[in-house]
Amino acid sequence: MTSDPDGGAALFHGVAAGDRRALGRAITLVEGGVQGARQAALALDWPDRARVIALTGPPGVGKSELANRLAAYFVGQNGRVAVLAVDPSSPRTGGALLGDRVRFTGDLDAVFFRSMAARGGEAGLAPEVPAVLRLLAASGSERILLETAGVGQGDDAVLGLADLGVAVTAAGLGDAVQAAKAGLFEVADLLVVNQADRPGAEAMAASFRTLRSGPVFLTSALEGTGVEELGAAVERELGARPPVARSGVAEGEGMEPRRPRPAIRLHHVGIAVRDGGGAAELWRSLLGLRETARYRVEEFGVLALFLAPEGEPAPAGGLLELLEPTAADSPVARHLERRGQGLHHVCFEVEDLHRTLKDLEARGVRLVDREPREGAGGHLVAFIHPASAGGVLLELKQV
């Protein structure tokens, strides 16, 4: 760091040691674009216990107060918590427009707060956000709340940085159908109708429950109601999924990112069902599809039935896979509970799965699986998070 006046690399060692003053100064260096600061931040280890929860949604729905309430809840559950609020940039100074607002009245020794300006980044996120998140994780924060300003369509980009996405809305901003058109409330893991004390909040929550099968939480951050239920749901979801696979030091500026080799073909489309046999009969009666194979995959807690047109055991256009959960806590069982029956994932075959995963990770793609796992039929598979695949869970299969 040739232009670092504050101690250079030693400062980042202080961050890893839990020094909060060092953390604040390191974030300032990263935000200021000091040479080498971002790379030094991204070189820090990311502890598995550190998880990021994204809060996003339209402006004015009370995300800041909800972040305050959740921070207090997580302190009681996990200890150290951080809140990173990405605010609109001031047109005059370029800084965080609301960076001086008071955000928390609880135990400030247990919660680290920081505002930063969006600086015209994608979907309202400054390009320095991944490095700042890594600094917060390395400093010992076990729960990191990433709050965005809310800029409209494209907010779902923030979900690619988080272990869990929470979409927040409120009554008075149009009905649930209007809100759903943006797509954010479909790809977020949890949905919150905040400001429950306002007229129309309960009706809006009820409308959302008819549009999606997953839970819809009704909260009042101002009064503190519903926050404990929401926080407990966040902890359950985090406990049921592995940490996001996060890449380390980013590629140097000006370098051409490595590109994964192209997919060979579509292998199958996966559909989550409650009864595999009944669903197979439905597709037989609809289109004459026949079962070509079935596998019980213990690691995924699922029974997989593959269907194809009669006489085509391996059709060039791809198979249909029916996924019936065999365990109550399996990913497919949780999918059915949140979203009901329907599309679960799309699978493509690739020539070199290990290399493809490394190339995707180097490009910042959010991976569910950092390394291949054994899937149906003993084939190696890995999953890409919907936040990096247009809202669709993507499976890659070794050819």
CSV table of C-alpha atoms in Angstrom, one decimal:
chain,number,residue,atom,x,y,z
A,1,MET,CA,0.0,0.0,0.0
A,2,THR,CA,2.2,2.7,-1.3
A,3,SER,CA,-0.1,5.6,-0.2
A,4,ASP,CA,-1.2,4.2,3.1
A,5,PRO,CA,-0.4,6.7,5.9
A,6,ASP,CA,-2.0,4.6,8.6
A,7,GLY,CA,0.3,1.6,9.2
A,8,GLY,CA,-0.1,-0.4,6.0
A,9,ALA,CA,-0.5,-4.2,6.3
A,10,ALA,CA,-0.2,-4.1,10.1
A,11,LEU,CA,-3.5,-2.3,10.2
A,12,PHE,CA,-5.2,-5.3,8.6
A,13,HIS,CA,-3.6,-7.7,11.1
A,14,GLY,CA,-5.2,-5.5,13.8
A,15,VAL,CA,-8.6,-6.0,12.1
A,16,ALA,CA,-8.2,-9.8,12.3
A,17,ALA,CA,-7.3,-9.4,16.0
A,18,GLY,CA,-10.6,-7.7,16.7
A,19,ASP,CA,-9.3,-4.1,17.0
A,20,ARG,CA,-12.4,-1.9,16.2
A,21,ARG,CA,-10.3,1.2,15.6
A,22,ALA,CA,-8.2,-0.7,13.1
A,23,LEU,CA,-11.5,-1.9,11.5
A,24,GLY,CA,-12.8,1.6,11.1
A,25,ARG,CA,-9.5,2.9,9.6
A,26,ALA,CA,-9.2,-0.1,7.3
A,27,ILE,CA,-12.7,0.5,5.9
A,28,THR,CA,-11.8,4.1,5.3
A,29,LEU,CA,-8.7,3.0,3.3
A,30,VAL,CA,-10.8,0.7,1.2
A,31,GLU,CA,-13.5,3.3,0.6
A,32,GLY,CA,-10.8,5.9,-0.3
A,33,GLY,CA,-9.3,3.7,-2.9
A,34,VAL,CA,-5.8,3.6,-1.3
A,35,GLN,CA,-3.6,1.4,-3.4
A,36,GLY,CA,-3.5,-2.2,-2.2
A,37,ALA,CA,-6.2,-1.7,0.5
A,38,ARG,CA,-8.9,-3.6,-1.2
A,39,GLN,CA,-6.6,-6.5,-2.0
A,40,ALA,CA,-5.3,-6.6,1.6
A,41,ALA,CA,-8.9,-6.7,2.8
A,42,LEU,CA,-9.9,-9.5,0.4
A,43,ALA,CA,-6.9,-11.5,1.5
A,44,LEU,CA,-8.2,-11.9,5.0
A,45,ASP,CA,-9.8,-15.1,6.0
A,46,TRP,CA,-13.6,-15.3,6.2
A,47,PRO,CA,-14.7,-17.3,9.3
A,48,ASP,CA,-17.4,-19.9,8.7
A,49,ARG,CA,-19.4,-18.5,11.6
A,50,ALA,CA,-19.7,-15.1,9.9
A,51,ARG,CA,-23.0,-14.8,7.9
A,52,VAL,CA,-24.4,-11.9,5.9
A,53,ILE,CA,-28.1,-11.1,5.9
A,54,ALA,CA,-29.2,-8.6,3.2
A,55,LEU,CA,-32.1,-6.2,3.9
A,56,THR,CA,-33.4,-4.6,0.8
A,57,GLY,CA,-36.6,-3.2,-0.7
A,58,PRO,CA,-38.1,0.2,-1.6
A,59,PRO,CA,-37.0,3.4,0.3
A,60,GLY,CA,-39.2,4.4,3.2
A,61,VAL,CA,-40.2,1.0,4.5
A,62,GLY,CA,-38.2,1.2,7.7
A,63,LYS,CA,-35.2,-1.0,6.8
A,64,SER,CA,-32.9,1.1,9.0
A,65,GLU,CA,-35.0,0.7,12.1
A,66,LEU,CA,-35.6,-3.0,11.3
A,67,ALA,CA,-31.8,-3.4,11.0
A,68,ASN,CA,-31.4,-1.8,14.5
A,69,ARG,CA,-34.0,-4.2,16.0
A,70,LEU,CA,-32.5,-7.3,14.3
A,71,ALA,CA,-29.0,-6.2,15.4
A,72,ALA,CA,-30.1,-6.1,19.0
A,73,TYR,CA,-31.7,-9.6,18.6
A,74,PHE,CA,-28.6,-11.1,17.1
A,75,VAL,CA,-26.4,-9.7,19.8
A,76,GLY,CA,-28.4,-11.8,22.3
A,77,GLN,CA,-28.0,-14.9,20.1
A,78,ASN,CA,-24.5,-14.6,18.7
A,79,GLY,CA,-22.5,-11.9,20.4
A,80,ARG,CA,-20.8,-9.6,17.9
A,81,VAL,CA,-22.9,-8.0,15.1
A,82,ALA,CA,-22.1,-5.5,12.3
A,83,VAL,CA,-24.5,-3.3,10.3
A,84,LEU,CA,-23.3,-2.0,6.9
A,85,ALA,CA,-25.7,0.5,5.5
A,86,VAL,CA,-25.2,1.4,1.8
A,87,ASP,CA,-26.8,4.8,1.4
A,88,PRO,CA,-27.5,7.0,-1.6
A,89,SER,CA,-24.5,9.2,-2.6
A,90,SER,CA,-24.6,12.9,-2.0
A,91,PRO,CA,-24.7,14.7,-5.3
A,92,ARG,CA,-22.5,17.4,-3.7
A,93,THR,CA,-19.9,15.5,-1.8
A,94,GLY,CA,-20.2,12.0,-3.1
A,95,GLY,CA,-20.4,10.7,0.4
A,96,ALA,CA,-23.2,8.7,2.2
A,97,LEU,CA,-26.2,11.0,2.0
A,98,LEU,CA,-27.6,9.7,5.4
A,99,GLY,CA,-24.2,8.7,6.8
A,100,ASP,CA,-24.6,10.8,10.0
A,101,ARG,CA,-28.0,9.4,11.1
A,102,VAL,CA,-28.3,7.8,14.5
A,103,ARG,CA,-29.0,4.1,14.0
A,104,PHE,CA,-28.8,2.3,17.3
A,105,THR,CA,-29.6,3.0,21.0
A,106,GLY,CA,-28.5,-0.5,22.3
A,107,ASP,CA,-25.1,-1.9,23.3
A,108,LEU,CA,-22.7,-0.1,20.9
A,109,ASP,CA,-19.8,-2.2,22.3
A,110,ALA,CA,-21.5,-5.3,20.7
A,111,VAL,CA,-22.6,-3.8,17.4
A,112,PHE,CA,-20.4,-2.1,14.8
A,113,PHE,CA,-22.2,0.4,12.5
A,114,ARG,CA,-20.9,1.8,9.3
A,115,SER,CA,-22.5,3.8,6.5
A,116,MET,CA,-21.0,4.0,3.0
A,117,ALA,CA,-22.1,5.7,-0.2
A,118,ALA,CA,-23.4,3.8,-3.1
A,119,ARG,CA,-21.1,5.7,-5.5
A,120,GLY,CA,-23.1,4.7,-8.6
A,121,GLY,CA,-22.4,1.0,-8.1
A,122,GLU,CA,-24.6,-1.7,-9.6
A,123,ALA,CA,-28.1,-1.8,-8.0
A,124,GLY,CA,-27.0,0.9,-5.5
A,125,LEU,CA,-24.0,-1.1,-4.2
A,126,ALA,CA,-20.5,0.5,-4.0
A,127,PRO,CA,-17.8,-1.7,-5.6
A,128,GLU,CA,-16.0,-1.7,-2.3
A,129,VAL,CA,-18.8,-3.6,-0.5
A,130,PRO,CA,-17.3,-7.1,-0.9
A,131,ALA,CA,-14.0,-6.0,0.7
A,132,VAL,CA,-15.8,-4.2,3.5
A,133,LEU,CA,-17.9,-7.2,4.2
A,134,ARG,CA,-14.7,-9.3,4.5
A,135,LEU,CA,-13.2,-6.8,6.9
A,136,LEU,CA,-16.4,-7.0,9.1
A,137,ALA,CA,-16.3,-10.8,9.0
A,138,ALA,CA,-12.6,-11.0,9.8
A,139,SER,CA,-13.0,-8.7,12.7
A,140,GLY,CA,-15.2,-11.2,14.5
A,141,SER,CA,-18.8,-10.2,13.6
A,142,GLU,CA,-20.9,-13.3,13.4
A,143,ARG,CA,-23.9,-11.7,11.9
A,144,ILE,CA,-23.5,-8.9,9.3
A,145,LEU,CA,-26.6,-7.0,8.3
A,146,LEU,CA,-26.2,-5.4,4.8
A,147,GLU,CA,-28.8,-2.7,4.3
A,148,THR,CA,-29.3,-1.1,0.9
A,149,ALA,CA,-30.9,2.2,0.1
A,150,GLY,CA,-33.5,0.6,-2.2
A,151,VAL,CA,-33.3,1.8,-5.8
A,152,GLY,CA,-36.0,-0.2,-7.6
A,153,GLN,CA,-35.5,-3.1,-10.0
A,154,GLY,CA,-32.1,-4.7,-9.8
A,155,ASP,CA,-32.0,-4.7,-6.0
A,156,ASP,CA,-31.7,-8.5,-6.1
A,157,ALA,CA,-28.0,-8.0,-7.0
A,158,VAL,CA,-27.3,-7.6,-3.3
A,159,LEU,CA,-28.5,-11.1,-2.6
A,160,GLY,CA,-25.5,-12.4,-4.4
A,161,LEU,CA,-23.3,-11.1,-1.5
A,162,ALA,CA,-25.5,-12.6,1.3
A,163,ASP,CA,-26.1,-15.9,2.9
A,164,LEU,CA,-29.8,-14.9,3.3
A,165,GLY,CA,-31.9,-12.3,1.6
A,166,VAL,CA,-34.8,-10.4,3.4
A,167,ALA,CA,-37.1,-8.3,1.2
A,168,VAL,CA,-38.9,-5.6,3.1
A,169,THR,CA,-41.9,-3.6,2.1
A,170,ALA,CA,-44.8,-1.7,3.8
A,171,ALA,CA,-48.4,-0.8,3.2
A,172,GLY,CA,-49.1,2.4,1.3
A,173,LEU,CA,-46.6,1.6,-1.5
A,174,GLY,CA,-49.0,-0.1,-3.8
A,175,ASP,CA,-50.6,-3.6,-3.5
A,176,ALA,CA,-48.7,-6.9,-3.3
A,177,VAL,CA,-49.1,-7.7,-7.0
A,178,GLN,CA,-47.4,-4.4,-7.9
A,179,ALA,CA,-44.6,-5.1,-5.5
A,180,ALA,CA,-44.2,-8.7,-6.8
A,181,LYS,CA,-43.7,-7.4,-10.4
A,182,ALA,CA,-40.2,-6.2,-9.5
A,183,GLY,CA,-39.2,-9.8,-8.9
A,184,LEU,CA,-37.3,-9.0,-5.7
A,185,PHE,CA,-39.9,-10.7,-3.5
A,186,GLU,CA,-39.6,-13.9,-5.5
A,187,VAL,CA,-35.9,-14.4,-5.2
A,188,ALA,CA,-35.5,-13.2,-1.6
A,189,ASP,CA,-35.5,-15.9,1.1
A,190,LEU,CA,-37.8,-14.2,3.5
A,191,LEU,CA,-40.4,-11.5,3.0
A,192,VAL,CA,-41.4,-8.8,5.6
A,193,VAL,CA,-44.2,-6.4,5.6
A,194,ASN,CA,-43.0,-3.8,8.0
A,195,GLN,CA,-44.8,-0.9,9.7
A,196,ALA,CA,-47.5,-3.3,10.9
A,197,ASP,CA,-49.0,-0.4,12.9
A,198,ARG,CA,-50.1,1.3,9.6
A,199,PRO,CA,-53.5,0.7,8.0
A,200,GLY,CA,-53.5,-2.0,5.3
A,201,ALA,CA,-50.4,-3.8,6.5
A,202,GLU,CA,-52.2,-7.0,7.5
A,203,ALA,CA,-54.1,-7.0,4.2
A,204,MET,CA,-50.9,-6.6,2.3
A,205,ALA,CA,-49.3,-9.5,4.2
A,206,ALA,CA,-52.3,-11.7,3.4
A,207,SER,CA,-52.1,-10.8,-0.3
A,208,PHE,CA,-48.4,-11.8,-0.3
A,209,ARG,CA,-49.3,-15.2,1.3
A,210,THR,CA,-51.5,-15.9,-1.7
A,211,LEU,CA,-48.7,-15.1,-4.1
A,212,ARG,CA,-45.9,-17.2,-2.5
A,213,SER,CA,-45.9,-20.3,-0.4
A,214,GLY,CA,-43.1,-19.2,1.9
A,215,PRO,CA,-43.6,-17.4,5.2
A,216,VAL,CA,-44.5,-13.7,5.2
A,217,PHE,CA,-43.6,-11.8,8.4
A,218,LEU,CA,-45.5,-8.8,9.7
A,219,THR,CA,-43.3,-6.5,11.8
A,220,SER,CA,-43.3,-3.1,13.4
A,221,ALA,CA,-39.7,-2.1,13.8
A,222,LEU,CA,-41.0,1.1,15.5
A,223,GLU,CA,-42.8,-0.9,18.2
A,224,GLY,CA,-40.6,-3.9,18.1
A,225,THR,CA,-43.4,-6.4,17.3
A,226,GLY,CA,-42.7,-9.4,15.2
A,227,VAL,CA,-38.9,-8.9,15.2
A,228,GLU,CA,-38.1,-11.8,17.4
A,229,GLU,CA,-40.1,-14.1,15.2
A,230,LEU,CA,-38.3,-12.8,12.2
A,231,GLY,CA,-34.9,-13.1,13.8
A,232,ALA,CA,-35.6,-16.7,14.9
A,233,ALA,CA,-36.6,-17.6,11.3
A,234,VAL,CA,-33.4,-16.0,10.0
A,235,GLU,CA,-31.3,-18.2,12.4
A,236,ARG,CA,-33.2,-21.3,11.4
A,237,GLU,CA,-32.6,-20.7,7.7
A,238,LEU,CA,-28.9,-20.0,8.3
A,239,GLY,CA,-28.6,-23.1,10.3
A,240,ALA,CA,-30.2,-25.2,7.5
A,241,ARG,CA,-27.8,-24.1,4.8
A,242,PRO,CA,-24.0,-24.1,4.4
A,243,PRO,CA,-22.1,-20.8,4.3
A,244,VAL,CA,-21.7,-19.1,1.0
A,245,ALA,CA,-18.5,-20.1,-0.8
A,246,ARG,CA,-16.6,-16.8,-1.1
A,247,SER,CA,-13.7,-16.1,-3.3
A,248,GLY,CA,-10.5,-14.5,-1.9
A,249,VAL,CA,-8.4,-11.9,-3.4
A,250,ALA,CA,-10.0,-10.5,-6.6
A,251,GLU,CA,-8.2,-10.5,-9.9
A,252,GLY,CA,-6.0,-7.6,-10.6
A,253,GLU,CA,-7.5,-4.5,-12.2
A,254,GLY,CA,-7.3,-4.6,-16.0
A,255,MET,CA,-7.0,-8.4,-16.1
A,256,GLU,CA,-9.4,-10.3,-18.3
A,257,PRO,CA,-11.5,-12.5,-16.0
A,258,ARG,CA,-11.3,-16.2,-16.6
A,259,ARG,CA,-14.3,-17.5,-18.4
A,260,PRO,CA,-15.7,-21.0,-17.7
A,261,ARG,CA,-16.0,-23.3,-20.7
A,262,PRO,CA,-19.4,-23.4,-22.3
A,263,ALA,CA,-22.0,-25.9,-21.1
A,264,ILE,CA,-22.4,-29.0,-23.3
A,265,ARG,CA,-26.1,-29.3,-23.2
A,266,LEU,CA,-29.2,-29.0,-21.0
A,267,HIS,CA,-29.4,-32.3,-19.0
A,268,HIS,CA,-32.7,-31.9,-17.1
A,269,VAL,CA,-35.2,-29.7,-15.5
A,270,GLY,CA,-35.9,-30.5,-11.8
A,271,ILE,CA,-39.4,-30.2,-10.4
A,272,ALA,CA,-40.1,-30.4,-6.6
A,273,VAL,CA,-43.1,-32.7,-5.8
A,274,ARG,CA,-44.6,-34.1,-2.7
A,275,ASP,CA,-45.4,-37.5,-4.3
A,276,GLY,CA,-43.0,-38.7,-7.0
A,277,GLY,CA,-45.2,-41.6,-8.1
A,278,GLY,CA,-48.3,-39.4,-8.5
A,279,ALA,CA,-46.3,-36.7,-10.3
A,280,ALA,CA,-44.9,-39.3,-12.7
A,281,GLU,CA,-48.4,-40.5,-13.5
A,282,LEU,CA,-49.5,-36.9,-14.2
A,283,TRP,CA,-46.7,-36.4,-16.7
A,284,ARG,CA,-47.4,-39.8,-18.3
A,285,SER,CA,-51.1,-38.8,-18.8
A,286,LEU,CA,-50.2,-35.3,-20.0
A,287,LEU,CA,-47.4,-36.0,-22.5
A,288,GLY,CA,-46.7,-39.8,-22.4
A,289,LEU,CA,-43.5,-39.4,-20.5
A,290,ARG,CA,-42.0,-42.6,-19.1
A,291,GLU,CA,-39.8,-43.2,-16.1
A,292,THR,CA,-36.2,-44.0,-17.3
A,293,ALA,CA,-34.4,-44.1,-13.9
A,294,ARG,CA,-34.8,-43.4,-10.2
A,295,TYR,CA,-32.3,-42.8,-7.5
A,296,ARG,CA,-32.4,-42.3,-3.8
A,297,VAL,CA,-29.8,-39.7,-2.9
A,298,GLU,CA,-29.2,-39.8,0.8
A,299,GLU,CA,-26.9,-36.7,0.9
A,300,PHE,CA,-29.6,-34.6,-0.5
A,301,GLY,CA,-32.5,-36.4,1.2
A,302,VAL,CA,-34.4,-36.9,-2.0
A,303,LEU,CA,-35.9,-39.5,-4.3
A,304,ALA,CA,-35.1,-38.5,-7.9
A,305,LEU,CA,-37.3,-39.9,-10.8
A,306,PHE,CA,-36.1,-39.2,-14.4
A,307,LEU,CA,-38.7,-39.0,-17.1
A,308,ALA,CA,-38.4,-38.9,-20.9
A,309,PRO,CA,-40.5,-39.4,-24.0
A,310,GLU,CA,-41.1,-43.1,-24.7
A,311,GLY,CA,-38.3,-44.6,-26.7
A,312,GLU,CA,-35.9,-41.8,-25.8
A,313,PRO,CA,-34.1,-42.8,-22.6
A,314,ALA,CA,-31.6,-39.9,-23.0
A,315,PRO,CA,-33.3,-37.3,-25.2
A,316,ALA,CA,-31.1,-34.6,-26.7
A,317,GLY,CA,-33.5,-31.9,-25.4
A,318,GLY,CA,-33.0,-33.0,-21.8
A,319,LEU,CA,-34.9,-35.0,-19.1
A,320,LEU,CA,-37.5,-34.2,-16.6
A,321,GLU,CA,-36.5,-34.9,-13.0
A,322,LEU,CA,-39.1,-35.2,-10.2
A,323,LEU,CA,-37.7,-34.6,-6.7
A,324,GLU,CA,-39.6,-36.1,-3.8
A,325,PRO,CA,-38.1,-35.3,-0.3
A,326,THR,CA,-37.2,-38.3,1.8
A,327,ALA,CA,-36.2,-36.2,4.9
A,328,ALA,CA,-38.2,-33.4,6.5
A,329,ASP,CA,-35.1,-31.1,6.7
A,330,SER,CA,-33.9,-31.7,3.1
A,331,PRO,CA,-33.4,-28.8,0.7
A,332,VAL,CA,-36.4,-30.0,-1.4
A,333,ALA,CA,-38.6,-30.3,1.7
A,334,ARG,CA,-37.7,-26.7,2.6
A,335,HIS,CA,-38.4,-25.6,-0.9
A,336,LEU,CA,-41.8,-27.2,-0.9
A,337,GLU,CA,-42.6,-25.5,2.5
A,338,ARG,CA,-41.6,-22.1,1.2
A,339,ARG,CA,-42.7,-22.2,-2.4
A,340,GLY,CA,-44.9,-25.3,-3.0
A,341,GLN,CA,-44.6,-27.7,-5.9
A,342,GLY,CA,-43.0,-26.5,-9.1
A,343,LEU,CA,-39.7,-25.7,-10.7
A,344,HIS,CA,-36.8,-26.4,-8.5
A,345,HIS,CA,-33.7,-26.2,-10.7
A,346,VAL,CA,-32.2,-26.4,-14.2
A,347,CYS,CA,-29.2,-28.6,-14.9
A,348,PHE,CA,-26.5,-28.3,-17.5
A,349,GLU,CA,-23.7,-30.7,-18.3
A,350,VAL,CA,-20.2,-29.3,-18.4
A,351,GLU,CA,-16.9,-30.9,-19.5
A,352,ASP,CA,-14.8,-30.1,-16.4
A,353,LEU,CA,-16.9,-29.4,-13.3
A,354,HIS,CA,-13.9,-28.6,-11.0
A,355,ARG,CA,-12.4,-26.1,-13.4
A,356,THR,CA,-15.8,-24.5,-14.1
A,357,LEU,CA,-16.5,-24.0,-10.4
A,358,LYS,CA,-13.1,-22.3,-9.9
A,359,ASP,CA,-13.6,-20.1,-12.9
A,360,LEU,CA,-17.1,-19.1,-11.8
A,361,GLU,CA,-15.9,-18.4,-8.2
A,362,ALA,CA,-13.0,-16.2,-9.6
A,363,ARG,CA,-15.7,-14.1,-11.4
A,364,GLY,CA,-17.6,-13.5,-8.2
A,365,VAL,CA,-20.4,-16.0,-8.9
A,366,ARG,CA,-22.2,-17.1,-5.7
A,367,LEU,CA,-21.7,-20.9,-5.3
A,368,VAL,CA,-23.8,-23.2,-3.2
A,369,ASP,CA,-21.2,-25.9,-3.6
A,370,ARG,CA,-17.5,-24.9,-3.8
A,371,GLU,CA,-16.6,-28.5,-4.6
A,372,PRO,CA,-18.6,-31.1,-6.5
A,373,ARG,CA,-20.8,-33.5,-4.6
A,374,GLU,CA,-22.2,-36.9,-5.6
A,375,GLY,CA,-25.6,-36.6,-7.0
A,376,ALA,CA,-28.2,-39.0,-8.6
A,377,GLY,CA,-26.6,-42.0,-10.3
A,378,GLY,CA,-23.2,-41.2,-8.7
A,379,HIS,CA,-22.5,-38.3,-11.0
A,380,LEU,CA,-20.6,-35.3,-9.7
A,381,VAL,CA,-22.8,-32.2,-9.4
A,382,ALA,CA,-22.7,-28.7,-7.9
A,383,PHE,CA,-25.2,-25.9,-7.5
A,384,ILE,CA,-25.1,-22.2,-8.3
A,385,HIS,CA,-27.2,-19.8,-6.1
A,386,PRO,CA,-30.2,-18.2,-7.8
A,387,ALA,CA,-28.9,-14.8,-6.9
A,388,SER,CA,-26.2,-15.3,-9.5
A,389,ALA,CA,-28.4,-17.1,-12.1
A,390,GLY,CA,-31.3,-14.8,-12.7
A,391,GLY,CA,-33.4,-16.2,-9.8
A,392,VAL,CA,-33.1,-19.8,-10.9
A,393,LEU,CA,-31.2,-22.5,-8.9
A,394,LEU,CA,-28.7,-23.8,-11.4
A,395,GLU,CA,-27.1,-27.3,-11.2
A,396,LEU,CA,-23.9,-28.2,-13.1
A,397,LYS,CA,-23.2,-31.9,-13.8
A,398,GLN,CA,-20.0,-33.5,-14.8
A,399,VAL,CA,-20.5,-35.1,-18.2
